[in-house]
Amino acid sequence: MEFARFFDLPISTRSNITDIADAVCGVSTDAHATLVAVDELHNLNTATRAGAEASDTLKYFSERIPAFVYAGISLARTGLLSGPRGEQTAGRFGMVRTGPFGQDQQWTALIAALEDSLRLHRHRPGALTRLDRYLHQRTHGMIGSLLWLIRGAATNAVLDGTEKITKKSLDAVDADFTSQSPRPPAT
């Protein structure tokens, strides 16, 4: 249903899940969809009826739309890829294991993209990218920790009226739980 809403497909009250899925597949193919990213799959509980149906629907889509990327934390250890249903799903995908960002050009590009999305009136472009080493040290290269830190500093900048992020304002933001660990998390 969420995919159908995204495509603004008219859904009649008589439509069943197969009708809806077929319509979504048709529109995705017609639109030449090249990437469909589904995140947070670690939250999908296949032990429940709703979770099992969602898993089956995602498998159905992936067989008909060659554009799916599934993402989540420790998916190999979740029920999504185990048991009869999970083994079918696992047999249709490859696994790309990821970890923290290294302190490199990708890290700096990520910071630049986040900085570009800021809407702070007095923030100077490039201020955060110049702090790339500091930000890596504070976050251990974890994107969630980086988002937490920048979001916190941006919120404080709006509330205190400074409308900019500096090293001092970043220092004032308490680190998230993961980045408080003395060493980077295991990948």
XYZ file of N, CA, C and O in Angstrom:
748
model
N 0.822 -1.196 0.000
C 0.000 0.000 0.000
C 0.866 1.260 0.000
O 0.524 2.230 -0.670
N 1.980 1.244 0.741
C 2.841 2.427 0.782
C 3.447 2.724 -0.578
O 3.563 3.881 -0.979
N 3.848 1.681 -1.297
C 4.374 1.894 -2.645
C 3.279 2.460 -3.548
O 3.520 3.356 -4.352
N 2.066 1.948 -3.424
C 0.950 2.438 -4.234
C 0.663 3.903 -3.912
O 0.415 4.705 -4.817
N 0.728 4.258 -2.636
C 0.526 5.664 -2.259
C 1.629 6.541 -2.834
O 1.377 7.651 -3.295
N 2.871 6.035 -2.790
C 3.987 6.800 -3.340
C 3.750 7.129 -4.807
O 3.996 8.242 -5.259
N 3.257 6.143 -5.563
C 3.001 6.348 -6.987
C 1.643 6.998 -7.242
O 1.261 7.207 -8.388
N 0.889 7.290 -6.184
C -0.433 7.911 -6.286
C -1.366 7.061 -7.144
O -2.108 7.576 -7.984
N -1.299 5.747 -6.933
C -2.151 4.830 -7.686
C -3.552 4.813 -7.086
O -3.706 4.765 -5.863
N -4.561 4.835 -7.929
C -5.928 4.725 -7.400
C -6.174 3.279 -6.963
O -6.015 2.346 -7.742
N -6.524 3.102 -5.727
C -6.765 1.763 -5.180
C -8.244 1.648 -4.828
O -8.753 2.436 -4.026
N -8.898 0.669 -5.441
C -10.323 0.485 -5.131
C -10.454 -0.377 -3.882
O -9.526 -1.092 -3.497
N -11.613 -0.310 -3.278
C -11.850 -1.112 -2.069
C -11.890 -2.597 -2.402
O -11.754 -3.427 -1.504
N -12.063 -2.937 -3.677
C -12.087 -4.348 -4.092
C -10.691 -4.893 -4.407
O -10.533 -6.072 -4.642
N -9.692 -4.035 -4.432
C -8.330 -4.477 -4.763
C -7.769 -5.345 -3.644
O -7.862 -4.994 -2.463
N -7.170 -6.471 -4.041
C -6.481 -7.282 -3.049
C -4.982 -7.000 -3.148
O -4.532 -6.246 -4.005
N -4.201 -7.620 -2.296
C -2.771 -7.336 -2.234
C -2.070 -7.668 -3.549
O -1.157 -6.958 -3.970
N -2.515 -8.716 -4.226
C -1.902 -9.090 -5.509
C -2.184 -8.038 -6.569
O -1.289 -7.669 -7.342
N -3.428 -7.531 -6.603
C -3.773 -6.461 -7.552
C -2.908 -5.223 -7.324
O -2.396 -4.618 -8.266
N -2.743 -4.867 -6.063
C -1.968 -3.680 -5.715
C -0.495 -3.887 -6.079
O 0.139 -3.019 -6.692
N 0.045 -5.041 -5.721
C 1.456 -5.332 -6.018
C 1.701 -5.340 -7.527
O 2.714 -4.808 -7.998
N 0.787 -5.921 -8.291
C 0.937 -5.934 -9.750
C 0.914 -4.517 -10.318
O 1.687 -4.190 -11.223
N 0.032 -3.664 -9.789
C -0.030 -2.272 -10.253
C 1.270 -1.541 -9.924
O 1.805 -0.795 -10.754
N 1.804 -1.760 -8.736
C 3.061 -1.126 -8.333
C 4.196 -1.596 -9.241
O 5.009 -0.791 -9.710
N 4.250 -2.903 -9.519
C 5.295 -3.436 -10.403
C 5.181 -2.832 -11.798
O 6.193 -2.453 -12.402
N 3.969 -2.713 -12.310
C 3.760 -2.144 -13.632
C 4.216 -0.698 -13.719
O 4.924 -0.305 -14.650
N 3.825 0.106 -12.736
C 4.217 1.511 -12.732
C 5.729 1.643 -12.549
O 6.367 2.476 -13.189
N 6.316 0.815 -11.695
C 7.767 0.864 -11.475
C 8.517 0.545 -12.759
O 9.503 1.209 -13.096
N 8.034 -0.442 -13.479
C 8.657 -0.808 -14.755
C 8.471 0.299 -15.782
O 9.420 0.695 -16.464
N 7.245 0.824 -15.883
C 6.972 1.912 -16.828
C 7.801 3.162 -16.514
O 8.217 3.881 -17.418
N 8.037 3.402 -15.224
C 8.801 4.579 -14.798
C 10.309 4.333 -14.875
O 11.085 5.225 -14.574
N 10.683 3.132 -15.279
C 12.101 2.760 -15.366
C 12.810 2.968 -14.030
O 13.910 3.537 -13.977
N 12.164 2.516 -12.947
C 12.768 2.646 -11.619
C 14.118 1.938 -11.615
O 14.231 0.792 -12.032
N 15.144 2.655 -11.177
C 16.485 2.077 -11.152
C 16.958 1.758 -9.745
O 17.926 1.041 -9.567
N 16.284 2.302 -8.736
C 16.661 2.007 -7.365
C 15.455 2.161 -6.453
O 14.787 3.192 -6.466
N 15.201 1.131 -5.682
C 14.195 1.174 -4.626
C 14.927 0.734 -3.368
O 15.321 -0.426 -3.241
N 15.159 1.665 -2.464
C 15.886 1.369 -1.230
C 14.897 1.193 -0.090
O 14.069 2.066 0.167
N 14.974 0.058 0.569
C 14.118 -0.243 1.711
C 15.037 -0.391 2.920
O 15.827 -1.330 3.000
N 14.942 0.547 3.845
C 15.831 0.585 5.011
C 15.082 0.094 6.247
O 13.866 -0.071 6.233
N 15.825 -0.119 7.302
C 15.295 -0.504 8.612
C 14.700 -1.913 8.616
O 13.793 -2.209 9.398
N 15.185 -2.783 7.745
C 14.617 -4.136 7.680
C 14.844 -4.940 8.951
O 14.141 -5.917 9.191
N 15.786 -4.542 9.766
C 15.993 -5.245 11.027
C 14.766 -5.117 11.943
O 14.607 -5.893 12.873
N 13.892 -4.154 11.659
C 12.668 -3.979 12.443
C 11.516 -4.858 11.958
O 10.463 -4.885 12.579
N 11.723 -5.575 10.855
C 10.672 -6.428 10.305
C 10.654 -7.752 11.067
O 11.613 -8.510 11.031
N 9.580 -8.015 11.763
C 9.452 -9.235 12.560
C 8.664 -10.265 11.761
O 7.427 -10.208 11.700
N 9.373 -11.205 11.151
C 8.710 -12.210 10.319
C 7.970 -13.263 11.133
O 7.295 -14.105 10.557
N 8.071 -13.202 12.453
C 7.322 -14.129 13.302
C 5.861 -13.701 13.437
O 5.025 -14.478 13.888
N 5.552 -12.460 13.039
C 4.176 -11.998 13.072
C 3.566 -12.138 11.677
O 4.283 -12.189 10.677
N 2.261 -12.183 11.614
C 1.588 -12.309 10.316
C 1.902 -11.115 9.417
O 2.221 -11.264 8.234
N 1.816 -9.915 9.992
C 2.084 -8.707 9.209
C 3.527 -8.690 8.709
O 3.792 -8.329 7.559
N 4.466 -9.091 9.552
C 5.873 -9.124 9.160
C 6.130 -10.149 8.072
O 6.887 -9.895 7.130
N 5.498 -11.311 8.188
C 5.657 -12.360 7.175
C 5.074 -11.896 5.840
O 5.679 -12.113 4.778
N 3.905 -11.244 5.884
C 3.299 -10.732 4.646
C 4.166 -9.653 4.019
O 4.337 -9.616 2.803
N 4.730 -8.775 4.847
C 5.614 -7.727 4.323
C 6.851 -8.349 3.685
O 7.274 -7.936 2.599
N 7.409 -9.354 4.330
C 8.578 -10.051 3.778
C 8.246 -10.689 2.432
O 9.008 -10.578 1.469
N 7.107 -11.342 2.362
C 6.678 -11.969 1.106
C 6.462 -10.924 0.002
O 6.818 -11.141 -1.156
N 5.890 -9.800 0.374
C 5.635 -8.739 -0.608
C 6.950 -8.163 -1.123
O 7.107 -7.944 -2.322
N 7.903 -7.941 -0.233
C 9.203 -7.429 -0.657
C 9.913 -8.425 -1.574
O 10.544 -8.043 -2.553
N 9.773 -9.712 -1.261
C 10.369 -10.747 -2.120
C 9.692 -10.728 -3.495
O 10.356 -10.783 -4.532
N 8.372 -10.603 -3.503
C 7.600 -10.542 -4.747
C 8.061 -9.367 -5.603
O 8.310 -9.502 -6.797
N 8.186 -8.188 -4.976
C 8.649 -7.003 -5.702
C 10.046 -7.216 -6.269
O 10.323 -6.865 -7.403
N 10.926 -7.774 -5.463
C 12.317 -7.924 -5.913
C 12.436 -8.875 -7.092
O 13.381 -8.777 -7.870
N 11.497 -9.783 -7.237
C 11.513 -10.704 -8.379
C 11.005 -10.035 -9.651
O 11.273 -10.496 -10.751
N 10.265 -8.956 -9.523
C 9.646 -8.316 -10.675
C 10.216 -6.940 -11.016
O 10.024 -6.450 -12.114
N 10.894 -6.336 -10.060
C 11.475 -5.006 -10.269
C 12.973 -5.119 -9.963
O 13.352 -5.262 -8.810
N 13.824 -5.049 -10.973
C 15.266 -5.250 -10.739
C 15.957 -4.007 -10.190
O 16.914 -3.513 -10.756
N 15.435 -3.488 -9.088
C 15.982 -2.229 -8.582
C 16.062 -2.199 -7.058
O 16.286 -1.153 -6.483
N 15.900 -3.324 -6.390
C 15.777 -3.322 -4.935
C 17.105 -3.413 -4.209
O 17.966 -4.212 -4.559
N 17.223 -2.590 -3.169
C 18.318 -2.660 -2.218
C 17.669 -2.669 -0.845
O 16.863 -1.799 -0.526
N 17.983 -3.681 -0.063
C 17.469 -3.766 1.296
C 18.595 -3.433 2.256
O 19.736 -3.835 2.052
N 18.273 -2.689 3.304
C 19.292 -2.286 4.265
C 18.764 -2.471 5.684
O 17.576 -2.314 5.950
N 19.676 -2.807 6.561
C 19.332 -2.960 7.960
C 20.557 -3.374 8.749
O 21.619 -3.639 8.188
N 20.393 -3.452 10.038
C 21.487 -3.797 10.936
C 21.453 -5.291 11.217
O 20.407 -5.847 11.571
N 22.580 -5.940 11.040
C 22.756 -7.365 11.355
C 21.666 -8.242 10.728
O 21.117 -9.118 11.383
N 21.373 -8.019 9.463
C 20.298 -8.761 8.805
C 20.563 -10.265 8.759
O 19.628 -11.050 8.760
N 21.818 -10.655 8.721
C 22.137 -12.084 8.682
C 21.697 -12.783 9.962
O 21.483 -13.996 9.971
N 21.529 -12.041 11.049
C 21.142 -12.646 12.329
C 19.656 -12.478 12.639
O 19.207 -12.872 13.698
N 18.907 -11.864 11.737
C 17.483 -11.671 11.996
C 16.684 -12.779 11.325
O 17.197 -13.516 10.500
N 15.431 -12.883 11.639
C 14.569 -13.892 11.051
C 14.283 -13.663 9.579
O 13.759 -14.542 8.900
N 14.639 -12.495 9.087
C 14.383 -12.171 7.691
C 15.076 -13.143 6.743
O 14.573 -13.432 5.670
N 16.224 -13.674 7.133
C 17.000 -14.543 6.251
C 17.125 -15.969 6.774
O 17.969 -16.725 6.304
N 16.289 -16.354 7.735
C 16.354 -17.715 8.271
C 14.981 -18.375 8.208
O 13.966 -17.710 8.049
N 14.961 -19.674 8.333
C 13.725 -20.439 8.210
C 13.341 -20.559 6.741
O 13.997 -20.001 5.872
N 12.282 -21.311 6.455
C 11.892 -21.535 5.054
C 11.639 -20.243 4.271
O 12.114 -20.082 3.156
N 10.926 -19.311 4.865
C 10.635 -18.039 4.190
C 11.919 -17.239 4.008
O 12.203 -16.698 2.947
N 12.730 -17.175 5.041
C 13.974 -16.419 4.992
C 14.984 -17.000 4.031
O 15.728 -16.269 3.374
N 15.027 -18.325 3.927
C 15.956 -18.953 2.995
C 15.606 -18.613 1.553
O 16.499 -18.433 0.715
N 14.307 -18.498 1.264
C 13.900 -18.077 -0.079
C 14.358 -16.651 -0.351
O 14.863 -16.339 -1.430
N 14.183 -15.785 0.634
C 14.614 -14.397 0.481
C 16.134 -14.334 0.327
O 16.643 -13.660 -0.560
N 16.853 -15.042 1.190
C 18.324 -15.029 1.151
C 18.858 -15.549 -0.175
O 19.918 -15.115 -0.637
N 18.127 -16.457 -0.817
C 18.561 -17.013 -2.090
C 18.386 -16.064 -3.265
O 18.766 -16.385 -4.384
N 17.823 -14.896 -3.021
C 17.577 -13.941 -4.100
C 18.420 -12.676 -3.994
O 18.279 -11.765 -4.788
N 19.282 -12.622 -2.991
C 20.050 -11.408 -2.755
C 21.499 -11.719 -2.430
O 21.822 -12.789 -1.942
N 22.348 -10.733 -2.667
C 23.722 -10.772 -2.189
C 23.824 -9.863 -0.981
O 22.973 -9.006 -0.757
N 24.854 -10.059 -0.193
C 25.039 -9.267 1.019
C 26.258 -8.367 0.833
O 27.320 -8.829 0.423
N 26.085 -7.101 1.117
C 27.193 -6.154 1.146
C 27.303 -5.673 2.583
O 26.432 -4.950 3.064
N 28.332 -6.106 3.251
C 28.519 -5.704 4.649
C 29.177 -4.325 4.679
O 30.093 -4.053 3.922
N 28.669 -3.498 5.551
C 29.201 -2.136 5.669
C 29.644 -1.888 7.095
O 29.326 -2.660 8.003
N 30.351 -0.836 7.276
C 30.807 -0.445 8.601
C 30.972 1.052 8.656
O 30.454 1.783 7.810
N 31.728 1.493 9.612
C 31.948 2.942 9.734
C 32.689 3.489 8.519
O 33.432 2.777 7.852
N 32.487 4.767 8.247
C 33.233 5.449 7.196
C 34.674 5.608 7.639
O 34.949 5.865 8.818
N 35.583 5.487 6.706
C 36.966 5.847 6.972
C 37.094 7.353 6.899
O 36.202 8.053 6.414
N 38.217 7.858 7.387
C 38.442 9.304 7.314
C 39.052 9.606 5.950
O 40.258 9.681 5.789
N 38.181 9.723 4.949
C 38.635 9.863 3.574
C 37.711 10.802 2.807
O 36.898 11.511 3.403
N 37.819 10.774 1.481
C 37.016 11.676 0.646
C 35.525 11.401 0.768
O 34.716 12.329 0.699
N 35.138 10.124 0.934
C 33.710 9.813 1.089
C 33.164 10.445 2.369
O 32.042 10.951 2.387
N 33.947 10.399 3.428
C 33.535 10.992 4.696
C 33.345 12.501 4.531
O 32.337 13.065 4.930
N 34.309 13.149 3.899
C 34.229 14.593 3.683
C 33.050 14.938 2.772
O 32.356 15.932 3.009
N 32.801 14.101 1.755
C 31.661 14.329 0.863
C 30.341 14.184 1.620
O 29.393 14.938 1.377
N 30.270 13.220 2.535
C 29.067 13.050 3.352
C 28.836 14.295 4.205
O 27.720 14.816 4.273
N 29.887 14.787 4.831
C 29.765 15.991 5.654
C 29.323 17.178 4.797
O 28.453 17.960 5.188
N 29.904 17.296 3.607
C 29.537 18.394 2.705
C 28.062 18.318 2.324
O 27.371 19.347 2.277
N 27.575 17.112 2.056
C 26.160 16.954 1.697
C 25.264 17.334 2.872
O 24.230 18.004 2.685
N 25.639 16.923 4.071
C 24.851 17.297 5.248
C 24.892 18.805 5.464
O 23.871 19.434 5.750
N 26.075 19.373 5.300
C 26.218 20.812 5.491
C 25.393 21.586 4.465
O 24.767 22.599 4.790
N 25.345 21.078 3.249
C 24.576 21.730 2.195
C 23.079 21.719 2.494
O 22.341 22.571 2.013
N 22.635 20.755 3.291
C 21.207 20.668 3.611
C 20.817 21.569 4.777
O 19.630 21.738 5.060
N 21.812 22.143 5.470
C 21.505 23.025 6.600
C 20.826 24.304 6.111
O 21.162 24.831 5.055
N 19.898 24.791 6.890
C 19.213 26.040 6.555
C 19.401 27.041 7.692
O 18.456 27.646 8.176
N 20.661 27.186 8.092
C 21.004 28.136 9.144
C 21.478 29.430 8.490
O 22.338 29.408 7.616
N 20.926 30.541 8.915
C 21.157 31.825 8.241
C 22.588 32.339 8.327
O 23.044 33.032 7.427
N 23.306 32.020 9.389
C 24.667 32.562 9.547
C 25.751 31.498 9.419
O 26.925 31.784 9.695
N 25.394 30.315 9.009
C 26.394 29.243 8.883
C 27.242 29.473 7.640
O 26.721 29.751 6.564
N 28.536 29.346 7.787
C 29.457 29.542 6.662
C 29.705 28.215 5.963
O 30.152 27.243 6.595
N 29.425 28.151 4.650
C 29.691 26.918 3.897
C 31.154 26.500 4.043
O 32.059 27.329 3.994
N 31.364 25.214 4.270
C 32.710 24.682 4.419
C 33.176 24.602 5.857
O 34.209 23.996 6.144
N 32.431 25.201 6.767
C 32.841 25.182 8.176
C 32.888 23.747 8.720
O 33.794 23.392 9.473
N 31.928 22.931 8.331
C 31.911 21.546 8.822
C 32.910 20.661 8.090
O 33.523 19.792 8.702
N 33.069 20.870 6.798
C 34.031 20.031 6.064
C 35.450 20.290 6.561
O 36.279 19.380 6.546
N 35.728 21.501 7.036
C 37.045 21.776 7.617
C 37.224 21.064 8.954
O 38.344 20.929 9.443
N 36.124 20.608 9.536
C 36.178 19.879 10.811
C 36.036 18.370 10.607
O 35.666 17.647 11.528
N 36.340 17.886 9.397
C 36.111 16.472 9.086
C 36.854 15.521 10.032
O 36.309 14.519 10.471
N 38.095 15.839 10.388
C 38.852 14.971 11.310
C 38.219 14.962 12.706
O 38.067 13.920 13.327
N 37.880 16.143 13.176
C 37.218 16.267 14.472
C 35.909 15.484 14.480
O 35.627 14.737 15.426
N 35.103 15.636 13.424
C 33.819 14.940 13.349
C 34.015 13.434 13.294
O 33.239 12.670 13.887
N 35.047 12.980 12.614
C 35.323 11.547 12.556
C 35.730 11.031 13.935
O 35.286 9.961 14.370
N 36.547 11.798 14.622
C 36.971 11.412 15.967
C 35.774 11.332 16.913
O 35.653 10.400 17.699
N 34.861 12.292 16.824
C 33.689 12.321 17.710
C 32.697 11.206 17.411
O 31.982 10.749 18.298
N 32.625 10.781 16.134
C 31.566 9.845 15.723
C 32.079 8.458 15.351
O 31.286 7.577 15.067
N 33.395 8.275 15.342
C 34.006 7.011 14.898
C 33.596 6.655 13.466
O 33.573 5.481 13.104
N 33.208 7.651 12.675
C 32.835 7.400 11.289
C 31.448 6.816 11.106
O 31.100 6.363 10.017
N 30.631 6.831 12.134
C 29.278 6.280 12.059
C 28.304 7.361 11.614
O 28.207 8.429 12.226
N 27.562 7.075 10.548
C 26.658 8.066 9.973
C 25.562 8.471 10.958
O 25.216 9.646 11.061
N 25.029 7.528 11.705
C 23.987 7.853 12.682
C 24.504 8.802 13.754
O 23.808 9.736 14.163
N 25.729 8.572 14.198
C 26.342 9.447 15.207
C 26.599 10.830 14.633
O 26.414 11.843 15.318
N 27.042 10.890 13.377
C 27.265 12.177 12.719
C 25.953 12.956 12.609
O 25.902 14.159 12.897
N 24.888 12.268 12.193
C 23.582 12.922 12.084
C 23.120 13.451 13.438
O 22.594 14.567 13.533
N 23.300 12.650 14.480
C 22.925 13.048 15.833
C 23.651 14.336 16.230
O 23.048 15.285 16.729
N 24.951 14.353 15.996
C 25.785 15.479 16.391
C 25.405 16.752 15.628
O 25.197 17.816 16.230
N 25.297 16.654 14.316
C 24.974 17.833 13.510
C 23.552 18.303 13.775
O 23.283 19.503 13.897
N 22.616 17.356 13.892
C 21.231 17.733 14.185
C 21.138 18.457 15.529
O 20.454 19.475 15.662
N 21.848 17.936 16.532
C 21.834 18.576 17.848
C 22.412 19.980 17.806
O 21.850 20.924 18.387
N 23.534 20.137 17.106
C 24.155 21.457 17.005
C 23.263 22.419 16.214
O 23.166 23.603 16.559
N 22.617 21.930 15.165
C 21.728 22.779 14.365
C 20.519 23.222 15.195
O 20.111 24.393 15.145
N 19.961 22.313 15.953
C 18.818 22.648 16.811
C 19.224 23.703 17.834
O 18.515 24.691 18.032
N 20.387 23.498 18.455
C 20.868 24.485 19.436
C 21.111 25.840 18.775
O 20.835 26.884 19.374
N 21.626 25.835 17.538
C 21.898 27.088 16.828
C 20.614 27.864 16.546
O 20.600 29.101 16.590
N 19.547 27.159 16.273
C 18.260 27.825 16.057
C 17.724 28.358 17.387
O 17.283 29.513 17.487
N 17.788 27.528 18.426
C 17.237 27.926 19.720
C 17.999 29.081 20.361
O 17.389 29.963 20.972
N 19.330 29.099 20.208
C 20.098 30.184 20.834
C 20.274 31.394 19.920
O 20.854 32.412 20.307
N 19.781 31.291 18.679
C 19.795 32.422 17.765
C 21.105 32.647 17.026
O 21.205 33.575 16.229
N 22.110 31.785 17.240
C 23.383 31.986 16.532
C 23.278 31.613 15.068
O 24.000 32.159 14.234
N 22.406 30.660 14.747
C 22.145 30.247 13.361
C 23.402 29.775 12.619
O 23.528 29.946 11.416
N 24.363 29.182 13.364
C 25.544 28.611 12.733
C 26.092 27.497 13.615
O 25.829 27.452 14.820
N 26.869 26.621 12.981
C 27.505 25.525 13.714
C 29.011 25.764 13.691
O 29.601 26.011 12.635
N 29.600 25.692 14.874
C 31.039 25.845 15.030
C 31.564 24.651 15.837
O 30.783 23.859 16.377
N 32.878 24.539 15.951
C 33.461 23.474 16.766
C 32.977 23.607 18.209
O 32.639 22.624 18.857
N 32.903 24.843 18.688
C 32.434 25.085 20.054
C 30.990 24.600 20.231
O 30.660 23.972 21.230
N 30.146 24.871 19.242
C 28.748 24.431 19.368
C 28.636 22.909 19.241
O 27.769 22.298 19.866
N 29.513 22.306 18.448
C 29.538 20.837 18.361
C 30.014 20.230 19.677
O 29.500 19.203 20.120
N 31.003 20.868 20.320
C 31.501 20.387 21.618
C 30.394 20.386 22.667
O 30.409 19.578 23.597
N 29.430 21.282 22.520
C 28.351 21.408 23.501
C 27.296 20.308 23.365
O 26.461 20.131 24.258
N 27.336 19.554 22.263
C 26.356 18.490 22.049
C 26.897 17.198 22.637
O 28.012 16.773 22.307
N 26.121 16.593 23.525
C 26.518 15.304 24.079
C 26.501 14.261 22.976
O 25.579 14.215 22.160
N 27.518 13.426 22.985
C 27.620 12.367 21.978
C 26.536 11.327 22.201
O 26.050 11.139 23.318
N 26.160 10.653 21.112
C 25.208 9.559 21.249
C 25.904 8.368 21.915
O 27.127 8.356 22.081
N 25.149 7.378 22.287
C 25.670 6.222 23.012
C 26.787 5.514 22.256
O 27.828 5.191 22.814
N 26.598 5.285 20.950
C 27.581 4.552 20.160
C 28.917 5.275 20.120
O 29.964 4.667 20.302
N 28.905 6.574 19.895
C 30.169 7.290 19.754
C 30.843 7.584 21.090
O 31.971 8.053 21.117
N 30.184 7.274 22.199
C 30.824 7.419 23.499
C 31.763 6.251 23.798
O 32.564 6.330 24.713
N 31.647 5.181 23.015
C 32.508 4.029 23.254
C 33.950 4.413 22.921
O 34.193 5.199 22.020
N 34.914 3.859 23.648
C 36.309 4.245 23.425
C 36.883 3.783 22.103
O 37.883 4.279 21.644
N 36.263 2.813 21.476
C 36.756 2.341 20.164
C 35.589 2.211 19.214
O 34.442 2.076 19.656
N 35.868 2.218 17.933
C 34.786 2.113 16.947
C 33.992 0.829 17.136
O 34.533 -0.197 17.545
N 32.680 0.876 16.837
C 31.863 -0.330 16.935
C 32.303 -1.374 15.930
O 32.889 -1.049 14.892
N 32.041 -2.636 16.240
C 32.382 -3.731 15.327
C 31.526 -3.636 14.075
O 30.374 -3.244 14.138
N 32.103 -3.988 12.946
C 31.336 -3.937 11.696
C 30.575 -5.223 11.506
O 30.932 -6.248 12.047
